[in-house]
Coordinates of C-alpha atoms in Angstrom, one line a residue:
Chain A
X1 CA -22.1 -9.3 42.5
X2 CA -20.3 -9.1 39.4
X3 CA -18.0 -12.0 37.9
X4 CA -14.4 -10.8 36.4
X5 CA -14.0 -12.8 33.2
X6 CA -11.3 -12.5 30.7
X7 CA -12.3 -13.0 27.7
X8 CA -9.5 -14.3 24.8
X9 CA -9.2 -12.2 21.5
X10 CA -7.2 -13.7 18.4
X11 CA -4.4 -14.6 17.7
X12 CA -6.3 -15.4 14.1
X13 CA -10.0 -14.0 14.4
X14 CA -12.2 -12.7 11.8
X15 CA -12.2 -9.1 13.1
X16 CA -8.9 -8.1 11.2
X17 CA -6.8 -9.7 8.6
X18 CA -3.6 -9.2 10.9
X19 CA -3.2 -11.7 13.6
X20 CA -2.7 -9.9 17.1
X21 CA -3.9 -11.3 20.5
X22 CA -5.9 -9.2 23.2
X23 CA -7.3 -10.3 26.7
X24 CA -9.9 -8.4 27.6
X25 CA -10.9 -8.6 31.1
X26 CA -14.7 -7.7 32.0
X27 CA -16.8 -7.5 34.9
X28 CA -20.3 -7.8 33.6
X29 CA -20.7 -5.8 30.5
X30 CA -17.7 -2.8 31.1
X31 CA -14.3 -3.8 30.0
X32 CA -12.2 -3.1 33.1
X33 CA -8.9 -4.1 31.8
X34 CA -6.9 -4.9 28.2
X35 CA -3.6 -6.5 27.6
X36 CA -2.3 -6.7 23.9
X37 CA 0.0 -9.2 22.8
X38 CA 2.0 -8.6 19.6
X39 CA 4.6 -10.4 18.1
X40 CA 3.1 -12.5 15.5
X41 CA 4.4 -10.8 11.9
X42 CA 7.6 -10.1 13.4
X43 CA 10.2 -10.6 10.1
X44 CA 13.3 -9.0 11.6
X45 CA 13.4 -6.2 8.5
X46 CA 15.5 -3.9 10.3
X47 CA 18.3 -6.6 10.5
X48 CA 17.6 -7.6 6.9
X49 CA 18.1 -4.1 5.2
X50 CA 21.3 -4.2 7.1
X51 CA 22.5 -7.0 4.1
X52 CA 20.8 -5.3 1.3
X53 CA 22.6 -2.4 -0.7
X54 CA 20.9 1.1 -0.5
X55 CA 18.9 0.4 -4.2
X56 CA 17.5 -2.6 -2.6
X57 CA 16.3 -1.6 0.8
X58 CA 13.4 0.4 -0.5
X59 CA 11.3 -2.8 -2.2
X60 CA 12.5 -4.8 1.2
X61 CA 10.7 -1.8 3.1
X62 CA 7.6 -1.4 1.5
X63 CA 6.8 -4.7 2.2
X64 CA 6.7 -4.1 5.9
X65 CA 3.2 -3.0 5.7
X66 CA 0.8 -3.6 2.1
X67 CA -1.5 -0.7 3.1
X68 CA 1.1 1.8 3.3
X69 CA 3.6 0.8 0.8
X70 CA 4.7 4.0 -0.2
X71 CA 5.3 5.5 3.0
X72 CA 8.0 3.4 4.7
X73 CA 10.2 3.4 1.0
X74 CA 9.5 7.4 1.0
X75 CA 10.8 8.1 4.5
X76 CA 14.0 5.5 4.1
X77 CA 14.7 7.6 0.9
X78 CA 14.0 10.8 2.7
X79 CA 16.7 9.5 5.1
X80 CA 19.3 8.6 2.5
X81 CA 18.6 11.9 0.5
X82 CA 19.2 13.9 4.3
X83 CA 22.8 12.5 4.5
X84 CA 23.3 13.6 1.1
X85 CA 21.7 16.8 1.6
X86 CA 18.5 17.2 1.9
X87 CA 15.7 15.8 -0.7
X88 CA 15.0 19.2 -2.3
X89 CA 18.6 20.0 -3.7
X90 CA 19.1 15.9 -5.2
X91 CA 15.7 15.3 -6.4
X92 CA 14.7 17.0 -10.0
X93 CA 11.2 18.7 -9.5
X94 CA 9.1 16.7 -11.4
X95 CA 9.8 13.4 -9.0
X96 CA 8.8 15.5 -6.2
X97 CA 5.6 15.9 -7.6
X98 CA 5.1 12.1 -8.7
X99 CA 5.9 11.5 -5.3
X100 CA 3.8 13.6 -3.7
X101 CA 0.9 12.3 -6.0
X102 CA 1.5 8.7 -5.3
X103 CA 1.7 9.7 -1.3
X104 CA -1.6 11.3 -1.7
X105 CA -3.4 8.3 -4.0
X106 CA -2.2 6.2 -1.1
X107 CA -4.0 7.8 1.6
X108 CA -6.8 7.9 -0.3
X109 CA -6.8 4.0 -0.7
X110 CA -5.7 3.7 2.8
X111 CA -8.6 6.0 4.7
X112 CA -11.2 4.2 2.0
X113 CA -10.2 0.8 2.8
X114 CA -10.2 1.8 6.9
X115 CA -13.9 3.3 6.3
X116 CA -14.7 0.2 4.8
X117 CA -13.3 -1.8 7.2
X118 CA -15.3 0.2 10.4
X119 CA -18.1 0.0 8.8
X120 CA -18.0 -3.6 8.5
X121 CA -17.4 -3.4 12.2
X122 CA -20.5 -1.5 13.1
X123 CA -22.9 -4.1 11.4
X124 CA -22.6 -1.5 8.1
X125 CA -21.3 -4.6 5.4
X126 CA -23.4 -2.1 2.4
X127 CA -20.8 0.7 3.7
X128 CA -18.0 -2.0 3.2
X129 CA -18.9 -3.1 -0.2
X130 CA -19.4 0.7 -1.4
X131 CA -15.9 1.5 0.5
X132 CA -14.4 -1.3 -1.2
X133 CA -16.0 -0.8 -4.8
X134 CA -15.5 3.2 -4.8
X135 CA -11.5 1.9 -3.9
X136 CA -11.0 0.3 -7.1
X137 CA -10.0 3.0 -9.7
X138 CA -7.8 4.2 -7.2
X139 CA -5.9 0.9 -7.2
X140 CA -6.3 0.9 -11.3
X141 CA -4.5 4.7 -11.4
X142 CA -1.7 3.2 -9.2
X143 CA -1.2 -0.2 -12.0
X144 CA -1.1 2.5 -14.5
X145 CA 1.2 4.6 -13.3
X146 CA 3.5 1.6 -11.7
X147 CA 2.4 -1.2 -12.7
X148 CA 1.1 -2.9 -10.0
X149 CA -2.2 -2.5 -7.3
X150 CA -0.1 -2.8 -4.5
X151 CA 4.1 -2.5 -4.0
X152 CA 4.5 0.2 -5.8
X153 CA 8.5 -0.3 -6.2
X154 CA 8.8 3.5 -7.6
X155 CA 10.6 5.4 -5.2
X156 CA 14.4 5.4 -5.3
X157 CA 17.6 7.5 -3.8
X158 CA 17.7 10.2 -5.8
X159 CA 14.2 10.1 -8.0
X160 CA 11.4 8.0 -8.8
X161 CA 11.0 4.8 -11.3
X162 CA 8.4 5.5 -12.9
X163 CA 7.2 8.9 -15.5
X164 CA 3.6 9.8 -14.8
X165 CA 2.9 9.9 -18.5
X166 CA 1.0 13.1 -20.5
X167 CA -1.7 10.6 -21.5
X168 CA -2.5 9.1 -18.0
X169 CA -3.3 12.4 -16.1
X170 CA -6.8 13.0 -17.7
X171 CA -7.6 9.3 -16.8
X172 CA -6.2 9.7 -13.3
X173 CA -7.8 13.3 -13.1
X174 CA -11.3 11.7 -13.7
X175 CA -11.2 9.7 -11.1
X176 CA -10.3 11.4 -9.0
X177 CA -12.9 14.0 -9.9
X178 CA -15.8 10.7 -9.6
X179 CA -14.4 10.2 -6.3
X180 CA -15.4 13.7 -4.5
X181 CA -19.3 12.2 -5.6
X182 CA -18.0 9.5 -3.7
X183 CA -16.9 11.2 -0.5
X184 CA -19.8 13.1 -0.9
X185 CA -21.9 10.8 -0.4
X186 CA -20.0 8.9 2.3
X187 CA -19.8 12.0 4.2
X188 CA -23.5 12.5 3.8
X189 CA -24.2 8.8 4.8
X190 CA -21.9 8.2 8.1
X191 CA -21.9 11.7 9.0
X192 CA -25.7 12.0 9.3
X193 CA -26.9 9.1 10.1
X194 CA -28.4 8.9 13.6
X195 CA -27.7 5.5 14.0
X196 CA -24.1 5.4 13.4
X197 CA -23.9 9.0 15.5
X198 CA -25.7 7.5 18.5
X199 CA -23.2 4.5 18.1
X200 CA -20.3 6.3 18.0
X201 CA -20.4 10.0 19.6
X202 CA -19.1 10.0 22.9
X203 CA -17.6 6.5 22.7
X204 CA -13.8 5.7 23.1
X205 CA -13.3 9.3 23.6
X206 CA -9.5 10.2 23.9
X207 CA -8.9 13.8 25.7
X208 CA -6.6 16.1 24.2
X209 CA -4.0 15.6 28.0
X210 CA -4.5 11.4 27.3
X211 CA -3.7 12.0 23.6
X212 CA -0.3 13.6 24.9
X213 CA 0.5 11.2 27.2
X214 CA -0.1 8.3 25.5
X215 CA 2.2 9.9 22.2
X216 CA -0.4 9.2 19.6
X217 CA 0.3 10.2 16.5
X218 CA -1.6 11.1 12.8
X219 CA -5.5 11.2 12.8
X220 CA -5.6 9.8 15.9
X221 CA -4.1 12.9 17.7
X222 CA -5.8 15.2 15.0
X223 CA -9.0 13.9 16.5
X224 CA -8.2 14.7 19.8
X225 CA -7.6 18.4 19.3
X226 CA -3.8 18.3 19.0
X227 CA -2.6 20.4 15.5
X228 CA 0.0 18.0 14.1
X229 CA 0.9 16.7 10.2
X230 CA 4.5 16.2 9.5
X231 CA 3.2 17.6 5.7
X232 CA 3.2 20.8 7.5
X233 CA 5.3 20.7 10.0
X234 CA 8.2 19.7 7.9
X235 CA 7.2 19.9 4.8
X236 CA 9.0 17.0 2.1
X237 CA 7.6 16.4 -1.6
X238 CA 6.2 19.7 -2.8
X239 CA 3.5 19.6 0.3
X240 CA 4.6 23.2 1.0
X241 CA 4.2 25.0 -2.5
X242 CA 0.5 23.5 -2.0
X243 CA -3.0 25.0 -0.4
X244 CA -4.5 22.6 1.9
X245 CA -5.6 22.3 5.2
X246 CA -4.9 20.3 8.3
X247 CA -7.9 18.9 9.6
X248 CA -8.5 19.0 13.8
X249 CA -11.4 18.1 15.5
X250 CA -11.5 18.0 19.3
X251 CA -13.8 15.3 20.6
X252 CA -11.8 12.2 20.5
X253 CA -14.3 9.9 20.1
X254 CA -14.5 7.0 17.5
X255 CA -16.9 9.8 15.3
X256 CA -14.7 12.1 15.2
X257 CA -12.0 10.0 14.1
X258 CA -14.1 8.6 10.9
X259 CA -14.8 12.7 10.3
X260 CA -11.3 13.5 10.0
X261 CA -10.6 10.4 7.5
X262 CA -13.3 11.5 5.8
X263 CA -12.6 15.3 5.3
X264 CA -8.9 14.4 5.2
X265 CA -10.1 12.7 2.2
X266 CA -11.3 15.7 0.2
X267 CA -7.9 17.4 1.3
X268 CA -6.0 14.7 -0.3
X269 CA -8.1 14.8 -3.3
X270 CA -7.5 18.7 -3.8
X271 CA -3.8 18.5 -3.4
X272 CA -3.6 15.4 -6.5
X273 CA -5.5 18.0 -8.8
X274 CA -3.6 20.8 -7.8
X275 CA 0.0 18.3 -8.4
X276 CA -1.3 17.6 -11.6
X277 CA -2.5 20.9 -12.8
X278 CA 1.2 22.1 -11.6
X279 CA 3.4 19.6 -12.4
X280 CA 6.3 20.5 -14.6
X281 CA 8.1 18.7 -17.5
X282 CA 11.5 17.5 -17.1
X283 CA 13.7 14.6 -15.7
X284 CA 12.6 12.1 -12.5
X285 CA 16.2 11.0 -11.6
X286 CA 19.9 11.5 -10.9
X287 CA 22.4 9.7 -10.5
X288 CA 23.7 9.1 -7.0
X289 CA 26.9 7.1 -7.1
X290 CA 28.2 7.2 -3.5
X291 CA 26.3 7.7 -0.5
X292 CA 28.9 9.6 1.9
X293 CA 29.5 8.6 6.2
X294 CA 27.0 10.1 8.4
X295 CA 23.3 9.4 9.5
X296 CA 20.2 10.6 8.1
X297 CA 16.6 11.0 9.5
X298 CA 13.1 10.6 7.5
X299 CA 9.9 11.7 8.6
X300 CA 6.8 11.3 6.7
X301 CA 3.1 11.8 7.6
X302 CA 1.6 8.1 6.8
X303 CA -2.0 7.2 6.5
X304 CA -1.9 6.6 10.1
X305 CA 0.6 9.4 11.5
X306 CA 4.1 10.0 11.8
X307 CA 7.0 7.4 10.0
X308 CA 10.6 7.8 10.9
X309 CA 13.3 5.7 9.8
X310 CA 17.2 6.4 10.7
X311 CA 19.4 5.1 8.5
X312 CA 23.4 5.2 9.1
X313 CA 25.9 4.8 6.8
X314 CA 30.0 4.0 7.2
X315 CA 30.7 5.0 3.2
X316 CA 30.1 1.5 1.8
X317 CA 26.7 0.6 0.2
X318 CA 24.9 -0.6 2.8
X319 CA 23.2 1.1 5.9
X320 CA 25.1 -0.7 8.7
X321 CA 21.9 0.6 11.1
X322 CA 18.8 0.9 10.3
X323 CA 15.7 2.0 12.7
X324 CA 11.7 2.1 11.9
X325 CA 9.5 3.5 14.2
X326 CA 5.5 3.1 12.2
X327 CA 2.7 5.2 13.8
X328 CA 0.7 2.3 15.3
X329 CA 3.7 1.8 17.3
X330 CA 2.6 4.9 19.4
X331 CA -1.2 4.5 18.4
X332 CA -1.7 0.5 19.7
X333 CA -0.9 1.6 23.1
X334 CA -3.6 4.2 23.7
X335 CA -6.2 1.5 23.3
X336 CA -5.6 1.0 26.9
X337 CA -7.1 4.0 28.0
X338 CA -10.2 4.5 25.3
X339 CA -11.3 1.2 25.6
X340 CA -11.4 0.9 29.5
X341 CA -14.8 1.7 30.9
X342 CA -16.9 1.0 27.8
X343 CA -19.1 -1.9 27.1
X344 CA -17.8 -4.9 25.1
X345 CA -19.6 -4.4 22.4
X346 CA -18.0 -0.7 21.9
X347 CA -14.3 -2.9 21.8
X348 CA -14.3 -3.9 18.4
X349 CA -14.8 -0.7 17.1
X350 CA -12.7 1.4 19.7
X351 CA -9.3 -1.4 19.0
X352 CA -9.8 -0.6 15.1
X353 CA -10.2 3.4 15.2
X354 CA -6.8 3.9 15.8
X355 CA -6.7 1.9 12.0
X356 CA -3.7 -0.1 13.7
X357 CA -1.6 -2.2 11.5
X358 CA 0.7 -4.7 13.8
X359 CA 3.0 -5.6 10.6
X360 CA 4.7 -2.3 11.0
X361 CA 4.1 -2.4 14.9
X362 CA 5.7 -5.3 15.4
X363 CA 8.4 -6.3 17.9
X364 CA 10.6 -9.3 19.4
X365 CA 11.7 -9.9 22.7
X366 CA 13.6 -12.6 23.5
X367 CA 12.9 -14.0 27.1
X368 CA 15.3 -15.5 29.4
X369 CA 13.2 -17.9 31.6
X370 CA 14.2 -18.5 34.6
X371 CA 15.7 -21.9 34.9
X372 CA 16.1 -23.0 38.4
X373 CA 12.6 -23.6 38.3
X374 CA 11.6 -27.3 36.7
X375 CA 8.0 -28.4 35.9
X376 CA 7.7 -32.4 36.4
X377 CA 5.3 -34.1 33.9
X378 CA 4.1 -37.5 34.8
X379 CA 6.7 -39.4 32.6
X380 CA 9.6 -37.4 34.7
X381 CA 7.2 -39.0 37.9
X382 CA 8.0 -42.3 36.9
X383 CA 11.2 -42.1 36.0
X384 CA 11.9 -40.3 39.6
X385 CA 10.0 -43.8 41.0
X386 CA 12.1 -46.1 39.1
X387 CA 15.3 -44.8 40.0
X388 CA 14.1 -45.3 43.8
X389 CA 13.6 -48.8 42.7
X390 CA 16.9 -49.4 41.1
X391 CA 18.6 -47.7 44.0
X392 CA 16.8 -49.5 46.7
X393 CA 17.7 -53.3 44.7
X394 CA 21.2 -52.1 44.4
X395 CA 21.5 -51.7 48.5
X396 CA 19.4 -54.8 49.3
X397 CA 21.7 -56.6 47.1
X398 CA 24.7 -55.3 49.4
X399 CA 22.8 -55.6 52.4
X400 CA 22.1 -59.3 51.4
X401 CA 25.9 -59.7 50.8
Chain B
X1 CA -13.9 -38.6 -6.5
X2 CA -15.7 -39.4 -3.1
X3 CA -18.7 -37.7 -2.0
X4 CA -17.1 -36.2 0.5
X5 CA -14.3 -34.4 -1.7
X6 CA -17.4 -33.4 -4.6
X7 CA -19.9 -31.8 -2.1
X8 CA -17.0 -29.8 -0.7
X9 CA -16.1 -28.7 -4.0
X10 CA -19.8 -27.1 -4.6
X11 CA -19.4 -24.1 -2.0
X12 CA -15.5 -24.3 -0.7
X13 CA -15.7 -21.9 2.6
X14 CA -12.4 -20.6 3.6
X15 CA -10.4 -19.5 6.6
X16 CA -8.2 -16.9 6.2
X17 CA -5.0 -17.2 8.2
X18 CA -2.1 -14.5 8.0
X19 CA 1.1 -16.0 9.5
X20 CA 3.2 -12.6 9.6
X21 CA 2.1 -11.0 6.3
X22 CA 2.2 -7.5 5.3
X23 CA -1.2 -7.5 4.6
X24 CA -1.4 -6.9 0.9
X25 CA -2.3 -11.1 0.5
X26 CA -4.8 -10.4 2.9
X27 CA -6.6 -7.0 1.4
X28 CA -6.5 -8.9 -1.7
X29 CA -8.5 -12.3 -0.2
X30 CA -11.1 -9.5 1.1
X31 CA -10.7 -7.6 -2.1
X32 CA -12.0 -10.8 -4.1
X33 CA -15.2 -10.9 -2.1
X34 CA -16.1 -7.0 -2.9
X35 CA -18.6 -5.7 -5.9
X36 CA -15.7 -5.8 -8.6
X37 CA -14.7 -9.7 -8.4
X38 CA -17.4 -10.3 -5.6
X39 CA -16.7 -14.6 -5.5
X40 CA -20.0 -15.0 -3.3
X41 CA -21.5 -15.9 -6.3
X42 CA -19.7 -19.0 -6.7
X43 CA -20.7 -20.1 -2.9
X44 CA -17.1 -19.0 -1.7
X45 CA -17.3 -17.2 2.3
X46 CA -14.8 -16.6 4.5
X47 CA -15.9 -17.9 7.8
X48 CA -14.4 -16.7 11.4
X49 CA -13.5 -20.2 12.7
X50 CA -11.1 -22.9 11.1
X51 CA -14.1 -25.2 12.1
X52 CA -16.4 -24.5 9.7
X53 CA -13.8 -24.3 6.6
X54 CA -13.1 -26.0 3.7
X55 CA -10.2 -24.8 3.0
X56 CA -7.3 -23.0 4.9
X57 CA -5.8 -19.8 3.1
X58 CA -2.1 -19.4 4.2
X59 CA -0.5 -16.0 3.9
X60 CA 2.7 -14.6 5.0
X61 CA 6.0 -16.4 6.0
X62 CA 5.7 -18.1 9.5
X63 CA 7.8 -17.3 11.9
X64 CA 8.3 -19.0 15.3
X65 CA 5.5 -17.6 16.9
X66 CA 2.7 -17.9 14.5
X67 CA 4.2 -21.2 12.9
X68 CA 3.0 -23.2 16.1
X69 CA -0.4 -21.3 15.2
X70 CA -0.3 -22.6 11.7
X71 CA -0.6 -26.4 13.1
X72 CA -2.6 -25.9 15.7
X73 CA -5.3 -24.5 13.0
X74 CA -4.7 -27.1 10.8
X75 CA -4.9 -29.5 13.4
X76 CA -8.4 -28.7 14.2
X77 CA -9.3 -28.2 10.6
X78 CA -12.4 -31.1 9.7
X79 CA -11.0 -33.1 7.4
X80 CA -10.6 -33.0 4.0
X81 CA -9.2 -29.7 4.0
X82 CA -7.3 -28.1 1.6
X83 CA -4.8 -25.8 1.8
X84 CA -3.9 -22.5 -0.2
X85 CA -0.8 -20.7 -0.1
X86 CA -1.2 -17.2 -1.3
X87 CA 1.6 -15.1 -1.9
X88 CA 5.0 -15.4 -2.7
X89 CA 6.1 -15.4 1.0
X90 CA 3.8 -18.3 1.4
X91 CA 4.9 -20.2 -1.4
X92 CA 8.7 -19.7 -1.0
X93 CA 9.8 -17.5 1.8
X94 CA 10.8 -14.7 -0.8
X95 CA 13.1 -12.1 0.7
X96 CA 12.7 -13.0 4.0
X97 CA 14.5 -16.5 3.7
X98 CA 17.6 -14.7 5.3
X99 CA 15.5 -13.9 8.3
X100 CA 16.3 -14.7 11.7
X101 CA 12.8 -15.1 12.6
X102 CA 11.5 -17.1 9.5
X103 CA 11.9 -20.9 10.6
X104 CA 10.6 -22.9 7.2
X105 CA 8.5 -22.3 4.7
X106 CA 4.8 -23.3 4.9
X107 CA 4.2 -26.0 3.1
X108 CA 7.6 -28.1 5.6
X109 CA 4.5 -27.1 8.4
X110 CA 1.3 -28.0 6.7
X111 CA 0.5 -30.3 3.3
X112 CA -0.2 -27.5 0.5
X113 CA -2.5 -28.2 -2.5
X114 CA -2.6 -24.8 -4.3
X115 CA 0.2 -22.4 -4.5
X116 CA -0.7 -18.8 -5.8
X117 CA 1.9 -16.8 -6.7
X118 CA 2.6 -12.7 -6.5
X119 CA 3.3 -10.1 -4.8
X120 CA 0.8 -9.6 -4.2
X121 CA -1.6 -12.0 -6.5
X122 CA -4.3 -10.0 -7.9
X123 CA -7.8 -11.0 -7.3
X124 CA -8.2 -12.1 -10.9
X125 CA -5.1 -14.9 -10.2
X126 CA -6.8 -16.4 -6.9
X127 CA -9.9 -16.7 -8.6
X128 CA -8.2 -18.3 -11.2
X129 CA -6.2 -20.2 -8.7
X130 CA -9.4 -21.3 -6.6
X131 CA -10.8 -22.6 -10.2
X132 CA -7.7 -24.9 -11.0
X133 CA -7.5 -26.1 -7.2
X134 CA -11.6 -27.3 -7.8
X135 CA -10.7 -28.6 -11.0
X136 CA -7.5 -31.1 -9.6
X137 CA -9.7 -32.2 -6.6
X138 CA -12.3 -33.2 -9.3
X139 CA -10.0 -35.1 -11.3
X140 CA -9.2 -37.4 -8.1

C-alpha cells in the first residue's frame, strides 16, 4: 500500500532565486501529479508601457527579466521598427551588427549561468563555481561596451546607444577566444562524465509529439527533435548574412538539453567573431520622429526560445497596447508531462531544464469568489449567541408587561 | 553592543528573498558568493530557510501576493534580524510605483537597516554595503 502525499514546493525556497510555488503530489517515491502556482513577480508591465512614450518603453522592458535583458527591448524595437517598415531599411548596418553581438554575448551569459545553475542542482557546486567564474569577462565585455553588467539600456527605435569602439574589439575578441577553452572543457566534463550521464540520460524525456503539444519553444523543443530558431526562421540583426548552425538533438531528456546549451554555446561564440571580423564602419542611429498608426510584431529567439511582443500604435507617442508573450510561458507548462512518473529526486532537476524564468512568465488573475457562501469564526459565534440573548430579554420584558 | 548583536556580526547568514524581482538583484546576491568576489571568506552563506538567518535580503518590489510573504518571513525570522534591501525596486519602488500591482514599498512592510542601491548593485557595492551594515550594528 502506498501513501499519496503532497509535498509543498516554494513560494521562497533555496532551489531558485525566483519565487514560484509547486505541489508535488507523490505516492511513495514517483511523482504522480504537479500543480504550479505562479503569480508572485507579477508588476503589471504591459499596462505600464502603455503610459511611457516609445523612447522609454525599452529600459521599462528589459527589466521584465535580468537574465535576458536584451531580448524583450530587442523584440519591442523589432515591433516598432515593423510598423515603420521593417528593421533592415531604418536601421544603419553597423547597429545591426552591435545588436546582433550584444544578442549573442547574452546568450552566452545566459546558457553559462543556467549550466551553472544545473549543476548546482545535481550536487555539481565545483561546476557552479567554474560556470559562474568562466561568466565574468563576459559580464566585463558587456560594462565595456554599455556600461553596465546587467540592463544593458542600448537598444533604441531606430539604432543602438552605444558605438562598439575600434579599441574594445581585440579585448572582447580575447575573450571570447579564452572562452571556447572554457566550453571545451565543460563539454568534456558534463558531457563525459558517467555520473552526470547515468543521472540524466533517459530522465525527464520529452517526445518529439509531447513537445508539439505542449508548444515548447527554444532549446527545449530543439532537444526534442523539432528544427526551430526564429534566427533562422526569420532572420532579424544580420543572423542571415552569417554561417552557423541550428543545433537539434532528438532525445528529450534533461542530457540532451544541457548538450544543446552547450554546443549552442560554440555557435554563439563563432557568430560574435565572425560580427566582429565583418562589421562595417559607419553610423548606429537615425532619427525617427514620428511613429505612424498601425501595429507591429517582434519575434526574437531568446536564451530560452521564442519572444514576441505586439505593439499598437494610434499616431501619438505611446503604444496604446502592448502584448509580451516570454518563452517560459509555453516552456513552464510542459513540466507537467516530463516530470510525472519520475522519482522525486529527478524533480528538481527536470522543473529547472526548461531554464524557466517566472518574471517574464508571469500572470494575474483576478478571482471573483463566490459570495453567498460565509465562513463563521468563533467571534461571529458569539456575537450570533448574544443577539439570541438580547432578543430573548427584549420579549421577556413584553411578555412580563 | 550586546552579545547577542556582536556574535551575530562574526558570520551574518542570510536568506535571500525575491519579492517580484527581475532577477538581476538576485544573480548578483549569487554572483557575490562565486570565485571573483566569493564572500564565504568572511563567514557570509545563504541558507534555504529564514530560520537559520541572520539577516533577510529583500529584492524586488512587493506586490499583493508576495508582500503577505514578506511578513510572514520576517515574522518567523529569530530575532535580531536585520534586514537588507537590495536594489532600487526594494529601496524605492523605482518605475514600478505607477503599478497597479505594487501595494508599498518594502520598508512600510518590514523595518529596513541597510538600503543598497542600483540597478542592479554590483557585487563590489553589496559587499561594501554588508561592511557598513556590520560596522553601524557595532557602533550600537
Amino acid at each position: 500500500m502506498s501513501h499519496k502525499i503532497v509535498i509543498p514546493l516554494g513560494p521562497h525556497h533555496p532551489l531558485q532565486e525566483e519565487p514560484a510555488f509547486f505541489e508535488l503530489s507523490v505516492e511513495g517515491e514517483k511523482v504522480t501529479d504537479i500543480d504550479i502556482t505562479v503569480g508572485y513577480v507579477h508588476r503589471g508591465i504591459e499596462k505600464l508601457s502603455e503610459s511611457k512614450h516609445f523612447d522609454q518603453v525599452p529600459f521599462l522592458v528589459e527589466r521584465i527579466c535580468g537574465i535576458c535583458s536584451s531580448s524583450h527591448p530587442y523584440a519591442f524595437v523589432l515591433a516598432v521598427e515593423d510598423m515603420l517598415g521593417g528593421e533592415k531599411n531604418i536601421v544603419p548596418e553597423r547597429a545591426l551588427y552591435i545588436r546582433t553581438i550584444i544578442e549573442e554575448l547574452q546568450r552566452i551569459h545566459s546558457h553559462l549561468l543556467w549550466l551553472g545553475l544545473a549543476g548546482h542542482f545535481l550536487g555539481y557546486d565545483t561546476l557552479w563555481m567554474w560556470a559562474w567564474r568562466y561568466r565574468e569577462p563576459v559580464l566585463d565585455c558587456f560594462e565595456m561596451i554599455t556600461g553596465n553588467r546587467q540592463n544593458y539600456a542600448i537598444f533604441k527605435v531606430g539604432g543602438v546607444r552605444h558605438n562598439i569602439r575600434d579599441e574594445d574589439i581585440p579585448i572582447i575578441k580575447k575573450t571570447i577566444g579564452d572562452l571556447t577553452k572554457v566550453v571545451d572543457m565543460f563539454c568534456g566534463a558534463i558531457t563525459d562524465d558517467p555520473v552526470i550521464k547515468a543521472r540524466l540520460k533517459g530522465v525527464g524525456v520529452l517526445t518529439k509529439q509531447e513537445a508539439i503539444e505542449w508548444c515548447v519553444v527554444g532549446p527545449t523543443a530543439r532537444a526534442s527533435g523539432i528544427n526551430i530558431d526564429v534566427r533562422r526562421d526569420d532572420p532579424y540583426g544580420i543572423y542571415d548574412q552569417i554561417n552557423w548552425n541550428v543545433i537539434v538533438k532528438e532525445e528529450g531528456s534533461v542530457f540532451a538539453k544541457i548538450q544543446v546549451r552547450i554546443l549552442e554555446l560554440y555557435e554563439s561564440i563563432n557568430i560574435i567573431c565572425q560580427c566582429l571580423e565583418k562589421m562595417p564602419e559607419g553610423e548606429i542611429n537615425t532619427e525617427i520622429k514620428d511613429i505612424p498608426i498601425g501595429e507591429g510584431i517582434g519575434r526574437i529567439e531568446a536564451p530560452r526560445g521564442e519572444c514576441l511582443h505586439y505593439v499598437r500604435s494610434d499616431g501619438t507617442n505611446r503604444p496604446i497596447r502592448h502584448k509580451i508573450r516570454a518563452p517560459s510561458y509555453m516552456n513552464v507548462p510542459s513540466n507537467k508531462t516530463t516530470v510525472v512518473g519520475e522519482t522525486i529526486c529527478d524533480a528538481a532537476i527536470i522543473l529547472a531544464a526548461v531554464d524557466p524564468c517566472y518574471s517574464c512568465t508571469d500572470r494575474t488573475i483576478v478571482l471573483d469568489r463566490i459570495t453567498d457562501k460565509k465562513v463563521l469564526n468563533g467571534w461571529d459565534l458569539i456575537e450570533l449567541s448574544r443577539k439570541k440573548t438580547k432578543e430573548l430579554r427584549r420579549n421577556f420584558k413584553s411578555i412580563l408587561k | 553592543m550586546s552579545l547577542k548583536l556582536k556574535v551575530l556580526t562574526k558570520s551574518l547568514w542570510v536568506y535571500h528573498a525575491g519579492c517580484s524581482a527581475c532577477n538581476n538583484c538576485d544573480i548578483e546576491i549569487l554572483d557575490a558568493l562565486t570565485p571573483r568576489y566569493d564572500v564565504e571568506r568572511f563567514g557570509i552563506v545563504v541558507v534555504g530557510s529564514i530560520r537559520h538567518a541572520d539577516v533577510l535580503l529583500v529584492t524586488g518590489v512587493p506586490n499583493y501576493k508576495t508582500k503577505e510573504e514578506l511578513k510572514g518571513l520576517y515574522s518567523q525570522a529569530p530575532q535580531p534580524c536585520l534586514v537588507i534591501a537590495i536594489g532600487n525596486c526594494a529601496c524605492g519602488r523605482a518605475m514600478f510605483k505607477d503599478s497597479y500591482n505594487s501595494p508599498c514599498a518594502v520598508d512600510e512592510i518590514i523595518p529596513v537597516d541597510c538600503y543598497i542601491l542600483g540597478c542592479p548593485p554590483k557585487p563590489e557595492a553589496i559587499i561594501a554595503g554588508v561592511v557598513k551594515l556590520i560596522q553601524k550594528v557595532g557602533k550600537k
